[in-house]
Amino acid sequence: MTLEALDIPMHYGKVAIGVVALTHALFATFIVGSSLIGVATETVGWLTRKTRYDRLARTIAFTLILTTAAVSFFGVTLIFALNIFWPRFWSTLFRIMFWPLLLEAAMFLGEAIFASAWFYSWDWAATGPGRKRLHLLFGWLAAGCALTAMLVIDMVASYMLTPRPLEPVWDRLFNPTMIHLHLHRW
């Protein structure tokens, strides 16, 4: 089967979506884990006054910045690929899951902002105890945004696995596979 307007074999679309979606998912899962592990490591270092934890957390934060850029690229590429190869599917899913997708995008933006603030304020935070607390807050906010984004995107993914009637909204968002998918991602 080929798409009439583009005259591209559908096999190319399946491969493109598979590669981009899996790469995006791997980077996104890494970001959720590394943000949580990184800020927890820094918190342990701050509580125990051991600098080796701080060095490890700073390295994790640097990796988080790099992978956030990569996941952004693959996320946008995934949206383009879905619009190109399956426009009807994507527009239907977007219409049904508009608010969760918008919340996920906002959480990702918050995650990127707080992770950047966390990483780029490292030297500034070393000059005072109050600053270190604010610095840790940036890290915990980045981790919280990452975890919330994961929860919301799991709602969308579980709806695709086991669609439910559109009303009531809670049945659509918290359907039978959502908790299993979310626990699996944890």
mmCIF file of N, CA, C and O in Angstrom, residues 86-143:
data_model
loop_
_atom_site.group_PDB
_atom_site.id
_atom_site.type_symbol
_atom_site.label_atom_id
_atom_site.label_comp_id
_atom_site.label_asym_id
_atom_site.label_seq_id
_atom_site.Cartn_x
_atom_site.Cartn_y
_atom_site.Cartn_z
ATOM 1 N N TRP A 86 0.710 8.663 8.829
ATOM 2 C CA TRP A 86 -0.611 8.319 9.347
ATOM 3 C C TRP A 86 -1.342 9.567 9.825
ATOM 4 O O TRP A 86 -1.619 9.725 11.011
ATOM 5 N N PRO A 87 -1.684 10.455 8.919
ATOM 6 C CA PRO A 87 -2.321 11.716 9.347
ATOM 7 C C PRO A 87 -3.690 11.512 9.989
ATOM 8 O O PRO A 87 -4.022 12.210 10.941
ATOM 9 N N ARG A 88 -4.478 10.572 9.516
ATOM 10 C CA ARG A 88 -5.802 10.353 10.098
ATOM 11 C C ARG A 88 -5.676 9.793 11.516
ATOM 12 O O ARG A 88 -6.374 10.225 12.431
ATOM 13 N N PHE A 89 -4.789 8.821 11.699
ATOM 14 C CA PHE A 89 -4.560 8.263 13.037
ATOM 15 C C PHE A 89 -4.090 9.345 13.993
ATOM 16 O O PHE A 89 -4.611 9.480 15.101
ATOM 17 N N TRP A 90 -3.085 10.127 13.570
ATOM 18 C CA TRP A 90 -2.525 11.138 14.460
ATOM 19 C C TRP A 90 -3.552 12.221 14.794
ATOM 20 O O TRP A 90 -3.657 12.646 15.941
ATOM 21 N N SER A 91 -4.325 12.670 13.808
ATOM 22 C CA SER A 91 -5.305 13.724 14.097
ATOM 23 C C SER A 91 -6.409 13.214 15.015
ATOM 24 O O SER A 91 -6.879 13.950 15.894
ATOM 25 N N THR A 92 -6.794 11.958 14.873
ATOM 26 C CA THR A 92 -7.805 11.387 15.765
ATOM 27 C C THR A 92 -7.266 11.255 17.178
ATOM 28 O O THR A 92 -7.928 11.638 18.153
ATOM 29 N N LEU A 93 -6.060 10.716 17.306
ATOM 30 C CA LEU A 93 -5.451 10.576 18.632
ATOM 31 C C LEU A 93 -5.242 11.943 19.272
ATOM 32 O O LEU A 93 -5.500 12.126 20.464
ATOM 33 N N PHE A 94 -4.799 12.903 18.493
ATOM 34 C CA PHE A 94 -4.566 14.248 19.023
ATOM 35 C C PHE A 94 -5.864 14.894 19.483
ATOM 36 O O PHE A 94 -5.904 15.555 20.512
ATOM 37 N N ARG A 95 -6.935 14.673 18.748
ATOM 38 C CA ARG A 95 -8.234 15.229 19.133
ATOM 39 C C ARG A 95 -8.725 14.586 20.427
ATOM 40 O O ARG A 95 -9.192 15.264 21.334
ATOM 41 N N ILE A 96 -8.582 13.276 20.548
ATOM 42 C CA ILE A 96 -9.070 12.569 21.735
ATOM 43 C C ILE A 96 -8.198 12.875 22.953
ATOM 44 O O ILE A 96 -8.697 13.057 24.057
ATOM 45 N N MET A 97 -6.905 12.930 22.760
ATOM 46 C CA MET A 97 -5.957 13.102 23.868
ATOM 47 C C MET A 97 -5.295 14.482 23.868
ATOM 48 O O MET A 97 -4.142 14.628 24.269
ATOM 49 N N PHE A 98 -6.026 15.512 23.435
ATOM 50 C CA PHE A 98 -5.448 16.848 23.344
ATOM 51 C C PHE A 98 -4.880 17.330 24.675
ATOM 52 O O PHE A 98 -3.729 17.756 24.761
ATOM 53 N N TRP A 99 -5.675 17.289 25.735
ATOM 54 C CA TRP A 99 -5.241 17.832 27.020
ATOM 55 C C TRP A 99 -4.095 17.041 27.641
ATOM 56 O O TRP A 99 -3.143 17.649 28.137
ATOM 57 N N PRO A 100 -4.134 15.718 27.615
ATOM 58 C CA PRO A 100 -2.958 14.994 28.128
ATOM 59 C C PRO A 100 -1.695 15.271 27.312
ATOM 60 O O PRO A 100 -0.606 15.415 27.886
ATOM 61 N N LEU A 101 -1.823 15.370 26.001
ATOM 62 C CA LEU A 101 -0.641 15.663 25.177
ATOM 63 C C LEU A 101 -0.125 17.071 25.436
ATOM 64 O O LEU A 101 1.086 17.306 25.470
ATOM 65 N N LEU A 102 -1.039 18.008 25.641
ATOM 66 C CA LEU A 102 -0.626 19.371 25.975
ATOM 67 C C LEU A 102 0.059 19.409 27.346
ATOM 68 O O LEU A 102 1.091 20.074 27.514
ATOM 69 N N LEU A 103 -0.480 18.678 28.309
ATOM 70 C CA LEU A 103 0.143 18.607 29.639
ATOM 71 C C LEU A 103 1.513 17.947 29.558
ATOM 72 O O LEU A 103 2.461 18.397 30.210
ATOM 73 N N GLU A 104 1.645 16.910 28.758
ATOM 74 C CA GLU A 104 2.942 16.249 28.606
ATOM 75 C C GLU A 104 3.964 17.202 28.001
ATOM 76 O O GLU A 104 5.122 17.251 28.448
ATOM 77 N N ALA A 105 3.557 17.974 27.008
ATOM 78 C CA ALA A 105 4.465 18.946 26.399
ATOM 79 C C ALA A 105 4.870 20.018 27.418
ATOM 80 O O ALA A 105 6.040 20.409 27.477
ATOM 81 N N ALA A 106 3.921 20.460 28.233
ATOM 82 C CA ALA A 106 4.235 21.460 29.264
ATOM 83 C C ALA A 106 5.185 20.883 30.309
ATOM 84 O O ALA A 106 6.126 21.560 30.752
ATOM 85 N N MET A 107 4.974 19.629 30.683
ATOM 86 C CA MET A 107 5.868 18.992 31.656
ATOM 87 C C MET A 107 7.264 18.798 31.073
ATOM 88 O O MET A 107 8.267 18.958 31.763
ATOM 89 N N PHE A 108 7.340 18.478 29.792
ATOM 90 C CA PHE A 108 8.651 18.348 29.167
ATOM 91 C C PHE A 108 9.361 19.700 29.126
ATOM 92 O O PHE A 108 10.560 19.787 29.387
ATOM 93 N N LEU A 109 8.615 20.746 28.827
ATOM 94 C CA LEU A 109 9.200 22.088 28.831
ATOM 95 C C LEU A 109 9.690 22.448 30.236
ATOM 96 O O LEU A 109 10.803 22.960 30.404
ATOM 97 N N GLY A 110 8.872 22.165 31.240
ATOM 98 C CA GLY A 110 9.289 22.407 32.613
ATOM 99 C C GLY A 110 10.515 21.599 32.988
ATOM 100 O O GLY A 110 11.444 22.098 33.639
ATOM 101 N N GLU A 111 10.531 20.360 32.564
ATOM 102 C CA GLU A 111 11.695 19.502 32.822
ATOM 103 C C GLU A 111 12.955 20.084 32.196
ATOM 104 O O GLU A 111 14.012 20.146 32.848
ATOM 105 N N ALA A 112 12.857 20.523 30.958
ATOM 106 C CA ALA A 112 14.024 21.100 30.275
ATOM 107 C C ALA A 112 14.486 22.384 30.959
ATOM 108 O O ALA A 112 15.694 22.597 31.138
ATOM 109 N N ILE A 113 13.549 23.228 31.360
ATOM 110 C CA ILE A 113 13.901 24.483 32.025
ATOM 111 C C ILE A 113 14.552 24.216 33.378
ATOM 112 O O ILE A 113 15.616 24.757 33.700
ATOM 113 N N PHE A 114 13.934 23.361 34.185
ATOM 114 C CA PHE A 114 14.478 23.094 35.513
ATOM 115 C C PHE A 114 15.781 22.309 35.456
ATOM 116 O O PHE A 114 16.686 22.535 36.271
ATOM 117 N N ALA A 115 15.908 21.388 34.514
ATOM 118 C CA ALA A 115 17.171 20.639 34.377
ATOM 119 C C ALA A 115 18.292 21.574 33.945
ATOM 120 O O ALA A 115 19.431 21.460 34.427
ATOM 121 N N SER A 116 17.992 22.504 33.061
ATOM 122 C CA SER A 116 19.001 23.479 32.647
ATOM 123 C C SER A 116 19.395 24.380 33.809
ATOM 124 O O SER A 116 20.580 24.650 34.027
ATOM 125 N N ALA A 117 18.392 24.849 34.560
ATOM 126 C CA ALA A 117 18.683 25.681 35.729
ATOM 127 C C ALA A 117 19.494 24.890 36.748
ATOM 128 O O ALA A 117 20.411 25.432 37.377
ATOM 129 N N TRP A 118 19.166 23.625 36.904
ATOM 130 C CA TRP A 118 19.894 22.774 37.846
ATOM 131 C C TRP A 118 21.355 22.631 37.434
ATOM 132 O O TRP A 118 22.259 22.804 38.239
ATOM 133 N N PHE A 119 21.597 22.346 36.175
ATOM 134 C CA PHE A 119 22.973 22.139 35.718
ATOM 135 C C PHE A 119 23.769 23.446 35.677
ATOM 136 O O PHE A 119 24.892 23.516 36.166
ATOM 137 N N TYR A 120 23.192 24.481 35.099
ATOM 138 C CA TYR A 120 23.954 25.713 34.880
ATOM 139 C C TYR A 120 24.108 26.571 36.139
ATOM 140 O O TYR A 120 24.865 27.541 36.125
ATOM 141 N N SER A 121 23.416 26.230 37.223
ATOM 142 C CA SER A 121 23.592 26.989 38.466
ATOM 143 C C SER A 121 24.471 26.258 39.475
ATOM 144 O O SER A 121 24.493 26.616 40.644
ATOM 145 N N TRP A 122 25.196 25.260 39.029
ATOM 146 C CA TRP A 122 25.987 24.439 39.947
ATOM 147 C C TRP A 122 27.048 25.259 40.684
ATOM 148 O O TRP A 122 27.169 25.170 41.906
ATOM 149 N N ASP A 123 27.831 26.034 39.955
ATOM 150 C CA ASP A 123 28.887 26.838 40.586
ATOM 151 C C ASP A 123 28.283 27.930 41.471
ATOM 152 O O ASP A 123 28.813 28.237 42.540
ATOM 153 N N TRP A 124 27.189 28.522 41.014
ATOM 154 C CA TRP A 124 26.494 29.545 41.793
ATOM 155 C C TRP A 124 26.012 28.971 43.126
ATOM 156 O O TRP A 124 26.091 29.624 44.165
ATOM 157 N N ALA A 125 25.548 27.732 43.114
ATOM 158 C CA ALA A 125 24.992 27.106 44.319
ATOM 159 C C ALA A 125 26.057 26.798 45.358
ATOM 160 O O ALA A 125 25.743 26.665 46.541
ATOM 161 N N ALA A 126 27.299 26.698 44.930
ATOM 162 C CA ALA A 126 28.372 26.348 45.868
ATOM 163 C C ALA A 126 28.770 27.512 46.775
ATOM 164 O O ALA A 126 29.544 27.319 47.706
ATOM 165 N N THR A 127 28.227 28.698 46.523
ATOM 166 C CA THR A 127 28.650 29.873 47.287
ATOM 167 C C THR A 127 27.827 30.124 48.544
ATOM 168 O O THR A 127 28.135 31.038 49.289
ATOM 169 N N GLY A 128 26.782 29.345 48.791
ATOM 170 C CA GLY A 128 25.991 29.574 49.993
ATOM 171 C C GLY A 128 24.999 28.463 50.250
ATOM 172 O O GLY A 128 24.524 27.819 49.310
ATOM 173 N N PRO A 129 24.644 28.211 51.519
ATOM 174 C CA PRO A 129 23.714 27.114 51.827
ATOM 175 C C PRO A 129 22.294 27.347 51.295
ATOM 176 O O PRO A 129 21.638 26.417 50.876
ATOM 177 N N GLY A 130 21.845 28.583 51.320
ATOM 178 C CA GLY A 130 20.518 28.877 50.776
ATOM 179 C C GLY A 130 20.466 28.646 49.277
ATOM 180 O O GLY A 130 19.468 28.183 48.743
ATOM 181 N N ARG A 131 21.552 28.971 48.620
ATOM 182 C CA ARG A 131 21.622 28.750 47.175
ATOM 183 C C ARG A 131 21.625 27.259 46.851
ATOM 184 O O ARG A 131 21.055 26.834 45.848
ATOM 185 N N LYS A 132 22.286 26.483 47.687
ATOM 186 C CA LYS A 132 22.328 25.033 47.448
ATOM 187 C C LYS A 132 20.930 24.438 47.572
ATOM 188 O O LYS A 132 20.562 23.552 46.799
ATOM 189 N N ARG A 133 20.146 24.932 48.510
ATOM 190 C CA ARG A 133 18.769 24.440 48.649
ATOM 191 C C ARG A 133 17.936 24.772 47.409
ATOM 192 O O ARG A 133 17.165 23.946 46.928
ATOM 193 N N LEU A 134 18.087 25.991 46.898
ATOM 194 C CA LEU A 134 17.380 26.383 45.678
ATOM 195 C C LEU A 134 17.847 25.535 44.503
ATOM 196 O O LEU A 134 17.039 25.104 43.671
ATOM 197 N N HIS A 135 19.136 25.271 44.459
ATOM 198 C CA HIS A 135 19.707 24.430 43.411
ATOM 199 C C HIS A 135 19.105 23.025 43.460
ATOM 200 O O HIS A 135 18.735 22.456 42.421
ATOM 201 N N LEU A 136 19.013 22.452 44.649
ATOM 202 C CA LEU A 136 18.387 21.136 44.798
ATOM 203 C C LEU A 136 16.912 21.177 44.403
ATOM 204 O O LEU A 136 16.397 20.224 43.817
ATOM 205 N N LEU A 137 16.250 22.279 44.702
ATOM 206 C CA LEU A 137 14.849 22.429 44.306
ATOM 207 C C LEU A 137 14.704 22.363 42.789
ATOM 208 O O LEU A 137 13.788 21.714 42.275
ATOM 209 N N PHE A 138 15.625 23.013 42.063
ATOM 210 C CA PHE A 138 15.595 22.930 40.597
ATOM 211 C C PHE A 138 15.690 21.479 40.138
ATOM 212 O O PHE A 138 14.976 21.040 39.235
ATOM 213 N N GLY A 139 16.589 20.728 40.755
ATOM 214 C CA GLY A 139 16.744 19.316 40.392
ATOM 215 C C GLY A 139 15.506 18.498 40.695
ATOM 216 O O GLY A 139 15.070 17.684 39.880
ATOM 217 N N TRP A 140 14.922 18.699 41.871
ATOM 218 C CA TRP A 140 13.719 17.953 42.225
ATOM 219 C C TRP A 140 12.527 18.361 41.358
ATOM 220 O O TRP A 140 11.687 17.520 41.017
ATOM 221 N N LEU A 141 12.444 19.629 40.979
ATOM 222 C CA LEU A 141 11.375 20.051 40.070
ATOM 223 C C LEU A 141 11.551 19.430 38.688
ATOM 224 O O LEU A 141 10.573 19.029 38.048
ATOM 225 N N ALA A 142 12.799 19.330 38.218
ATOM 226 C CA ALA A 142 13.053 18.665 36.932
ATOM 227 C C ALA A 142 12.639 17.199 36.995
ATOM 228 O O ALA A 142 11.989 16.689 36.074
ATOM 229 N N ALA A 143 12.996 16.524 38.085
ATOM 230 C CA ALA A 143 12.620 15.117 38.240
ATOM 231 C C ALA A 143 11.099 14.968 38.346
ATOM 232 O O ALA A 143 10.517 14.042 37.755
#
